[in-house]
mmCIF file of C-alpha atoms in Angstrom:
data_model
loop_
_atom_site.group_PDB
_atom_site.id
_atom_site.type_symbol
_atom_site.label_atom_id
_atom_site.label_comp_id
_atom_site.label_asym_id
_atom_site.label_seq_id
_atom_site.Cartn_x
_atom_site.Cartn_y
_atom_site.Cartn_z
ATOM 1 C CA MET A 1 -8.015 -2.540 -16.007
ATOM 2 C CA GLU A 2 -11.548 -0.515 -14.186
ATOM 3 C CA GLN A 3 -13.390 -2.990 -13.866
ATOM 4 C CA PHE A 4 -10.534 -4.497 -11.778
ATOM 5 C CA LEU A 5 -10.171 -1.163 -9.942
ATOM 6 C CA ALA A 6 -13.813 -0.426 -9.742
ATOM 7 C CA ASP A 7 -13.443 -3.635 -7.595
ATOM 8 C CA ILE A 8 -11.067 -2.403 -5.543
ATOM 9 C CA GLU A 9 -10.898 0.349 -4.725
ATOM 10 C CA ARG A 10 -13.262 0.846 -1.697
ATOM 11 C CA ARG A 11 -11.390 -2.374 0.244
ATOM 12 C CA ALA A 12 -8.485 -0.370 -0.448
ATOM 13 C CA LEU A 13 -9.420 2.474 1.079
ATOM 14 C CA VAL A 14 -11.257 0.972 3.908
ATOM 15 C CA MET A 15 -7.083 -1.307 4.684
ATOM 16 C CA ALA A 16 -5.235 2.125 3.681
ATOM 17 C CA GLU A 17 -7.403 4.330 5.897
ATOM 18 C CA LEU A 18 -7.590 1.033 8.708
ATOM 19 C CA ALA A 19 -3.094 1.832 8.484
ATOM 20 C CA THR A 20 -3.597 5.528 8.600
ATOM 21 C CA HIS A 21 -6.849 6.775 11.004
ATOM 22 C CA ASP A 22 -7.224 9.690 8.617
ATOM 23 C CA ARG A 23 -9.799 8.830 4.922
ATOM 24 C CA GLU A 24 -7.916 12.115 3.295
ATOM 25 C CA GLU A 25 -4.054 10.344 3.955
ATOM 26 C CA ALA A 26 -6.547 7.162 2.460
ATOM 27 C CA LEU A 27 -7.780 8.759 -0.060
ATOM 28 C CA ASP A 28 -3.895 10.134 -1.268
ATOM 29 C CA ILE A 29 -2.469 6.711 -0.622
ATOM 30 C CA VAL A 30 -5.295 4.916 -2.452
ATOM 31 C CA GLN A 31 -5.272 7.307 -5.711
ATOM 32 C CA ASP A 32 -1.444 7.129 -5.848
ATOM 33 C CA ALA A 33 -1.508 3.576 -6.270
ATOM 34 C CA MET A 34 -3.830 3.620 -8.577
ATOM 35 C CA LEU A 35 -2.062 6.086 -10.346
ATOM 36 C CA ALA A 36 0.649 3.816 -10.457
ATOM 37 C CA PHE A 37 -0.832 0.372 -10.890
ATOM 38 C CA ALA A 38 -2.801 1.547 -13.880
ATOM 39 C CA ARG A 39 0.605 3.332 -15.805
ATOM 40 C CA HIS A 40 3.301 0.441 -15.397
ATOM 41 C CA TYR A 41 1.364 -2.922 -14.488
ATOM 42 C CA GLY A 42 -1.768 -2.296 -17.070
ATOM 43 C CA ASP A 43 -0.603 -5.496 -19.520
ATOM 44 C CA ARG A 44 0.785 -7.804 -17.139
ATOM 45 C CA PRO A 45 -1.778 -10.999 -17.454
ATOM 46 C CA ARG A 46 -5.098 -10.245 -14.909
ATOM 47 C CA ALA A 47 -4.016 -12.939 -12.713
ATOM 48 C CA SER A 48 -1.140 -11.253 -10.894
ATOM 49 C CA TRP A 49 -3.296 -8.011 -11.031
ATOM 50 C CA PRO A 50 -4.530 -8.046 -6.929
ATOM 51 C CA ALA A 51 -0.868 -8.753 -5.550
ATOM 52 C CA LEU A 52 0.738 -6.324 -7.937
ATOM 53 C CA PHE A 53 -1.807 -3.901 -6.453
ATOM 54 C CA HIS A 54 -1.726 -4.934 -3.123
ATOM 55 C CA ARG A 55 2.345 -4.910 -3.025
ATOM 56 C CA ILE A 56 2.240 -0.799 -4.939
ATOM 57 C CA LEU A 57 -0.617 -0.628 -2.233
ATOM 58 C CA GLN A 58 1.342 -1.838 0.762
ATOM 59 C CA ASN A 59 4.002 0.202 -0.622
ATOM 60 C CA ARG A 60 2.296 2.945 0.021
ATOM 61 C CA ILE A 61 1.182 2.640 3.796
ATOM 62 C CA ARG A 62 4.337 1.912 4.205
ATOM 63 C CA ASP A 63 6.213 5.037 3.048
ATOM 64 C CA TRP A 64 3.107 6.939 4.805
ATOM 65 C CA HIS A 65 4.325 5.360 8.060
ATOM 66 C CA ARG A 66 8.294 6.211 7.323
ATOM 67 C CA ARG A 67 7.017 9.512 6.816
ATOM 68 C CA ARG A 68 4.883 9.788 9.987
ATOM 69 C CA ALA A 69 7.894 8.473 12.053
ATOM 70 C CA ARG A 70 9.652 10.962 10.699
ATOM 71 C CA ARG A 71 8.073 13.619 11.201
ATOM 72 C CA GLY A 72 8.130 12.929 14.979
ATOM 73 C CA ARG A 73 5.768 12.969 17.603
ATOM 74 C CA TRP A 74 6.224 16.967 18.475
ATOM 75 C CA TRP A 75 4.979 17.705 14.650
ATOM 76 C CA MET A 76 1.859 15.364 15.048
ATOM 77 C CA ARG A 77 0.504 17.955 18.448
ATOM 78 C CA LEU A 78 1.305 20.441 16.462
ATOM 79 C CA TRP A 79 -0.727 18.923 13.738
ATOM 80 C CA ALA A 80 -3.296 17.583 16.742
ATOM 81 C CA GLY A 81 -3.363 21.327 17.102
ATOM 82 C CA ALA A 82 -3.774 22.661 14.018
ATOM 83 C CA ASP A 83 -6.856 19.916 13.632
ATOM 84 C CA ASP A 84 -8.220 21.029 16.939
ATOM 85 C CA THR A 85 -9.477 24.450 14.886
ATOM 86 C CA ALA A 86 -10.403 23.118 10.993
ATOM 87 C CA GLU A 87 -12.901 23.492 9.776
ATOM 88 C CA ALA A 88 -16.804 21.218 10.270
ATOM 89 C CA PRO A 89 -16.380 18.708 7.925
ATOM 90 C CA ASP A 90 -18.175 19.711 4.690
ATOM 91 C CA PRO A 91 -21.673 18.421 4.534
ATOM 92 C CA ILE A 92 -21.290 16.034 1.497
ATOM 93 C CA GLN A 93 -18.986 13.782 3.780
ATOM 94 C CA ARG A 94 -22.736 13.326 5.996
ATOM 95 C CA VAL A 95 -24.072 11.986 2.983
ATOM 96 C CA ALA A 96 -26.135 8.513 4.046
ATOM 97 C CA ASP A 97 -24.762 6.040 2.349
ATOM 98 C CA PRO A 98 -27.507 3.599 -0.454
ATOM 99 C CA ASN A 99 -29.146 1.731 2.344
ATOM 100 C CA GLY A 100 -30.420 5.481 3.866
ATOM 101 C CA ARG A 101 -27.837 4.789 7.161
ATOM 102 C CA LEU A 102 -25.362 6.905 8.123
ATOM 103 C CA PRO A 103 -21.916 4.964 8.818
ATOM 104 C CA GLU A 104 -22.194 6.309 12.725
ATOM 105 C CA GLU A 105 -25.652 5.070 12.742
ATOM 106 C CA VAL A 106 -24.593 1.462 11.884
ATOM 107 C CA LEU A 107 -21.699 0.978 13.789
ATOM 108 C CA MET A 108 -23.986 1.901 16.861
ATOM 109 C CA GLY A 109 -26.349 -1.025 16.156
ATOM 110 C CA GLU A 110 -23.589 -3.208 15.025
ATOM 111 C CA ASP A 111 -21.646 -2.750 18.091
ATOM 112 C CA ASP A 112 -20.254 -6.386 17.861
ATOM 113 C CA GLN A 113 -18.722 -5.087 13.475
ATOM 114 C CA ALA A 114 -17.445 -1.290 15.439
ATOM 115 C CA ARG A 115 -15.529 -3.850 18.445
ATOM 116 C CA LEU A 116 -13.855 -5.907 15.325
ATOM 117 C CA LEU A 117 -13.403 -2.652 13.491
ATOM 118 C CA ALA A 118 -11.870 -0.772 16.220
ATOM 119 C CA ALA A 119 -9.662 -3.863 17.313
ATOM 120 C CA LEU A 120 -8.375 -3.805 13.446
ATOM 121 C CA GLU A 121 -7.140 -0.399 13.506
ATOM 122 C CA ARG A 122 -5.391 -0.669 17.213
ATOM 123 C CA LEU A 123 -3.736 -4.067 15.079
ATOM 124 C CA PRO A 124 0.462 -3.184 15.228
ATOM 125 C CA PRO A 125 0.921 -2.810 10.667
ATOM 126 C CA ARG A 126 2.347 -6.127 9.820
ATOM 127 C CA GLN A 127 -0.055 -8.173 11.708
ATOM 128 C CA GLN A 128 -2.609 -5.775 9.950
ATOM 129 C CA GLN A 129 -1.394 -6.755 7.276
ATOM 130 C CA ALA A 130 -1.514 -10.557 7.260
ATOM 131 C CA PHE A 131 -5.233 -10.374 8.261
ATOM 132 C CA LEU A 132 -6.395 -8.182 5.836
ATOM 133 C CA LEU A 133 -4.957 -9.745 2.631
ATOM 134 C CA ARG A 134 -4.889 -13.565 3.900
ATOM 135 C CA VAL A 135 -8.729 -12.586 5.357
ATOM 136 C CA TRP A 136 -10.903 -10.004 2.912
ATOM 137 C CA GLU A 137 -8.442 -10.034 -0.448
ATOM 138 C CA GLY A 138 -8.433 -14.014 -0.114
ATOM 139 C CA LEU A 139 -4.557 -13.605 -1.487
ATOM 140 C CA ASP A 140 -2.730 -17.110 -0.367
ATOM 141 C CA THR A 141 0.149 -16.223 1.551
ATOM 142 C CA GLU A 142 2.291 -16.943 -1.157
ATOM 143 C CA GLN A 143 1.088 -13.746 -2.661
ATOM 144 C CA THR A 144 0.370 -12.377 0.494
ATOM 145 C CA ALA A 145 4.123 -12.499 0.934
ATOM 146 C CA ARG A 146 4.960 -11.008 -1.982
ATOM 147 C CA ALA A 147 2.575 -8.050 -0.968
ATOM 148 C CA MET A 148 4.233 -7.499 1.946
ATOM 149 C CA GLY A 149 7.337 -7.677 1.221
ATOM 150 C CA CYS A 150 7.899 -10.770 3.901
ATOM 151 C CA SER A 151 8.372 -14.865 4.244
ATOM 152 C CA THR A 152 6.085 -16.994 4.098
ATOM 153 C CA GLY A 153 6.567 -17.238 7.575
ATOM 154 C CA SER A 154 6.728 -14.355 8.594
ATOM 155 C CA VAL A 155 2.713 -14.075 6.909
ATOM 156 C CA LYS A 156 1.257 -16.985 9.350
ATOM 157 C CA THR A 157 2.980 -15.083 12.539
ATOM 158 C CA HIS A 158 1.673 -11.989 11.815
ATOM 159 C CA LEU A 159 -1.907 -13.600 10.634
ATOM 160 C CA SER A 160 -1.634 -16.360 14.349
ATOM 161 C CA ARG A 161 -1.132 -13.056 16.409
ATOM 162 C CA ALA A 162 -3.427 -10.502 14.757
ATOM 163 C CA MET A 163 -5.796 -13.927 15.379
ATOM 164 C CA GLN A 164 -5.433 -13.518 18.627
ATOM 165 C CA THR A 165 -5.142 -10.420 19.566
ATOM 166 C CA LEU A 166 -8.729 -10.361 17.254
ATOM 167 C CA ARG A 167 -9.773 -13.182 19.088
ATOM 168 C CA ALA A 168 -9.137 -11.986 23.051
ATOM 169 C CA GLU A 169 -10.420 -8.400 21.815
ATOM 170 C CA LEU A 170 -14.174 -10.085 20.529
ATOM 171 C CA GLU A 171 -13.899 -11.937 24.162
ATOM 172 C CA SER A 172 -12.922 -9.634 26.801
ATOM 173 C CA MET B 1 -14.142 -19.625 22.293
ATOM 174 C CA ILE B 2 -14.718 -18.510 18.390
ATOM 175 C CA ASP B 3 -12.908 -20.691 16.547
ATOM 176 C CA ASP B 4 -10.728 -18.930 13.354
ATOM 177 C CA GLU B 5 -13.696 -19.488 10.866
ATOM 178 C CA SER B 6 -16.503 -17.421 12.939
ATOM 179 C CA LEU B 7 -13.998 -14.933 13.596
ATOM 180 C CA GLN B 8 -12.976 -14.611 10.517
ATOM 181 C CA GLN B 9 -16.179 -14.309 8.709
ATOM 182 C CA ARG B 10 -17.392 -11.617 11.479
ATOM 183 C CA ALA B 11 -14.055 -9.537 10.020
ATOM 184 C CA ARG B 12 -15.201 -10.119 6.780
ATOM 185 C CA ALA B 13 -19.113 -8.783 7.194
ATOM 186 C CA ALA B 14 -17.561 -6.091 9.204
ATOM 187 C CA LEU B 15 -15.191 -4.739 6.740
ATOM 188 C CA ASP B 16 -17.575 -5.618 3.916
ATOM 189 C CA ALA B 17 -20.281 -3.699 5.564
ATOM 190 C CA ARG B 18 -17.484 -0.613 6.130
ATOM 191 C CA ALA B 19 -17.041 -0.812 2.808
ATOM 192 C CA GLU B 20 -20.114 -1.099 0.654
ATOM 193 C CA THR B 21 -21.226 1.805 3.629
ATOM 194 C CA LEU B 22 -18.649 4.547 2.184
ATOM 195 C CA ASP B 23 -20.262 8.240 2.167
ATOM 196 C CA GLY B 24 -21.487 9.688 -1.356
ATOM 197 C CA ALA B 25 -18.093 12.688 -1.567
ATOM 198 C CA THR B 26 -15.871 9.180 -0.466
ATOM 199 C CA ARG B 27 -17.478 7.133 -3.506
ATOM 200 C CA SER B 28 -16.953 10.155 -5.809
ATOM 201 C CA ARG B 29 -13.543 10.488 -4.911
ATOM 202 C CA LEU B 30 -12.208 7.530 -5.589
ATOM 203 C CA ARG B 31 -14.490 7.500 -8.591
ATOM 204 C CA GLN B 32 -12.310 10.151 -9.896
ATOM 205 C CA ALA B 33 -9.183 8.865 -8.701
ATOM 206 C CA ARG B 34 -9.635 6.239 -10.821
ATOM 207 C CA ALA B 35 -10.442 7.785 -13.357
ATOM 208 C CA GLN B 36 -7.902 9.291 -13.802
ATOM 209 C CA ALA B 37 -5.142 6.752 -13.457
ATOM 210 C CA LEU B 38 -7.109 5.115 -16.402
ATOM 211 C CA ALA B 39 -6.718 7.941 -18.302
ATOM 212 C CA ARG B 40 -2.747 8.937 -18.006
ATOM 213 C CA ALA B 41 -2.315 4.927 -18.536
ATOM 214 C CA ARG B 42 -3.733 5.659 -21.723
ATOM 215 C CA ARG B 43 -1.852 8.620 -21.973
ATOM 216 C CA PRO B 44 1.527 8.157 -23.801
ATOM 217 C CA VAL B 45 5.029 8.175 -21.610
ATOM 218 C CA ALA B 46 6.177 11.025 -21.282
ATOM 219 C CA THR B 47 10.181 11.132 -22.543
ATOM 220 C CA THR B 48 12.169 13.406 -20.993
ATOM 221 C CA PRO B 49 15.406 13.022 -22.289
ATOM 222 C CA ARG B 50 17.227 11.992 -19.702
ATOM 223 C CA PRO B 51 20.632 13.689 -17.920
ATOM 224 C CA ARG B 52 22.860 11.288 -19.571
ATOM 225 C CA TRP B 53 25.868 12.963 -18.961
ATOM 226 C CA ALA B 54 25.422 14.156 -15.245
ATOM 227 C CA VAL B 55 24.086 10.277 -14.415
ATOM 228 C CA ALA B 56 27.443 9.875 -15.813
ATOM 229 C CA LEU B 57 29.404 12.622 -14.209
ATOM 230 C CA ALA B 58 28.363 11.451 -10.935
ATOM 231 C CA ALA B 59 29.259 8.547 -11.620
ATOM 232 C CA VAL B 60 32.959 9.563 -11.679
ATOM 233 C CA LEU B 61 32.370 11.799 -9.000
ATOM 234 C CA LEU B 62 31.645 9.175 -6.914
ATOM 235 C CA LEU B 63 33.525 7.044 -7.919
ATOM 236 C CA ALA B 64 36.495 9.489 -7.747
ATOM 237 C CA VAL B 65 35.974 9.562 -3.886
ATOM 238 C CA ALA B 66 35.800 5.937 -3.636
ATOM 239 C CA LEU B 67 38.474 5.352 -4.790
ATOM 240 C CA VAL B 68 40.446 7.892 -2.782
ATOM 241 C CA TRP B 69 38.514 6.965 0.625
ATOM 242 C CA GLN B 70 39.932 3.178 -0.314
ATOM 243 C CA GLN B 71 43.493 4.346 -0.646
ATOM 244 C CA GLN B 72 42.657 6.663 2.686
ATOM 245 C CA ALA B 73 41.120 3.647 4.499
ATOM 246 C CA GLY B 74 43.635 1.145 2.883
ATOM 247 C CA ARG B 75 40.708 -1.023 1.360
ATOM 248 C CA LEU B 76 36.340 -0.744 -0.075
ATOM 249 C CA ALA B 77 34.229 -4.061 1.459
ATOM 250 C CA PRO B 78 33.011 -4.791 -2.154
ATOM 251 C CA GLU B 79 29.344 -4.540 -1.181
ATOM 252 C CA ALA B 80 30.191 -0.798 -1.333
ATOM 253 C CA VAL B 81 31.065 -1.231 -4.503
ATOM 254 C CA GLU B 82 27.572 -2.896 -5.729
ATOM 255 C CA ASP B 83 26.370 -0.322 -4.171
ATOM 256 C CA LEU B 84 27.858 2.119 -5.992
ATOM 257 C CA GLU B 85 27.023 0.176 -9.298
ATOM 258 C CA VAL B 86 23.552 0.462 -8.179
ATOM 259 C CA LEU B 87 23.404 4.822 -7.105
ATOM 260 C CA ALA B 88 25.018 5.230 -10.451
ATOM 261 C CA SER B 89 23.546 3.644 -12.400
ATOM 262 C CA SER B 90 20.015 5.542 -14.484
ATOM 263 C CA ASP B 91 17.682 2.890 -13.938
ATOM 264 C CA ASP B 92 14.863 3.769 -10.474
ATOM 265 C CA LEU B 93 15.397 2.827 -7.810
ATOM 266 C CA GLU B 94 13.243 1.165 -7.036
ATOM 267 C CA LEU B 95 13.556 -1.598 -9.135
ATOM 268 C CA TYR B 96 16.714 -2.179 -7.433
ATOM 269 C CA GLN B 97 14.862 -2.257 -3.853
ATOM 270 C CA ASP B 98 11.803 -4.675 -4.998
ATOM 271 C CA LEU B 99 13.929 -6.724 -7.317
ATOM 272 C CA ASP B 100 13.407 -10.270 -5.555
ATOM 273 C CA PHE B 101 9.197 -9.170 -6.336
ATOM 274 C CA TYR B 102 9.994 -8.674 -10.403
ATOM 275 C CA LEU B 103 11.660 -11.868 -10.183
ATOM 276 C CA TRP B 104 9.311 -13.891 -8.137
ATOM 277 C CA LEU B 105 6.564 -11.583 -11.078
ATOM 278 C CA ASP B 106 8.762 -13.329 -14.159
ATOM 279 C CA GLU B 107 8.536 -16.615 -12.734
ATOM 280 C CA SER B 108 4.936 -17.239 -12.684
ATOM 281 C CA ASP B 109 4.832 -14.818 -15.677
ATOM 282 C CA PRO B 110 4.337 -16.768 -19.436
ATOM 283 C CA ASN B 111 5.316 -13.704 -21.349
ATOM 284 C CA ARG B 112 8.210 -13.969 -19.495
ATOM 285 C CA ASN B 113 10.580 -13.010 -22.254
ATOM 286 C CA GLU B 114 8.570 -9.608 -23.243
ATOM 287 C CA PRO B 115 10.417 -6.423 -22.550
ATOM 288 C CA GLU B 116 8.650 -4.916 -18.603
ATOM 289 C CA PRO B 117 7.267 -2.204 -19.215
ATOM 290 C CA GLY B 118 7.358 1.167 -18.341
ATOM 291 C CA ARG B 119 11.458 -0.038 -17.873
ATOM 292 C CA THR B 120 12.390 0.360 -21.736
#
């Protein structure tokens, strides 16, 4: 269980961060998903863990989107205003990666990757989920459908549209 | 034109790079979250007694309201009765929301006859 979570936690964070555009929110979502998974599904067969974990993670992300929609646009603007006066980021956040580069430097040096990630971030939530689960996590269509709570046909449609959008972004 | 395989490879590389270059503070918080999740999973589940009388009372009240409404409205749709049963149940609502998913899991679970964890 520990090894499974250690293997998946960074990718889960990136997924949540692409969906929420917010590191803190993403950390909360991943922590919540890990707690629920470890608490209720640890004794399930190992082969079912990825689909189960992603089901929980995607549910948490979906809940986040719902809460955000409920808060409404005016509330988001209020928060955005509050962020402007927020304290500077913790210096620890600026610790360099093991390769000696800051994330910003990595992105600046690799325009192609940065453009791709930015395009991924802008994808509609369902297309983003389908792309990440199928292409990055390697779940098959049925597992992805189960994790997303939709039909396999919807997964194929979302994935196809995501590919079209990303291709257009890279070729533009 | 970028073909599918090339696009997917590039996306995987970009995503892997992002996951691998997370800062130390974030990685530390992920480790803490993982440790917390595992510690809670090992801890025996606290069995707080369910206020079954309260659930039963709520169910009776709901049914009473439904019956009064039925008499006034003249009819009650069968779906509404099913919904009332779900709402009055002491089971977790999430179980009903994800019923299809759990059925699929049970189909693919070799230990399907064992009781479901956390749902005692």
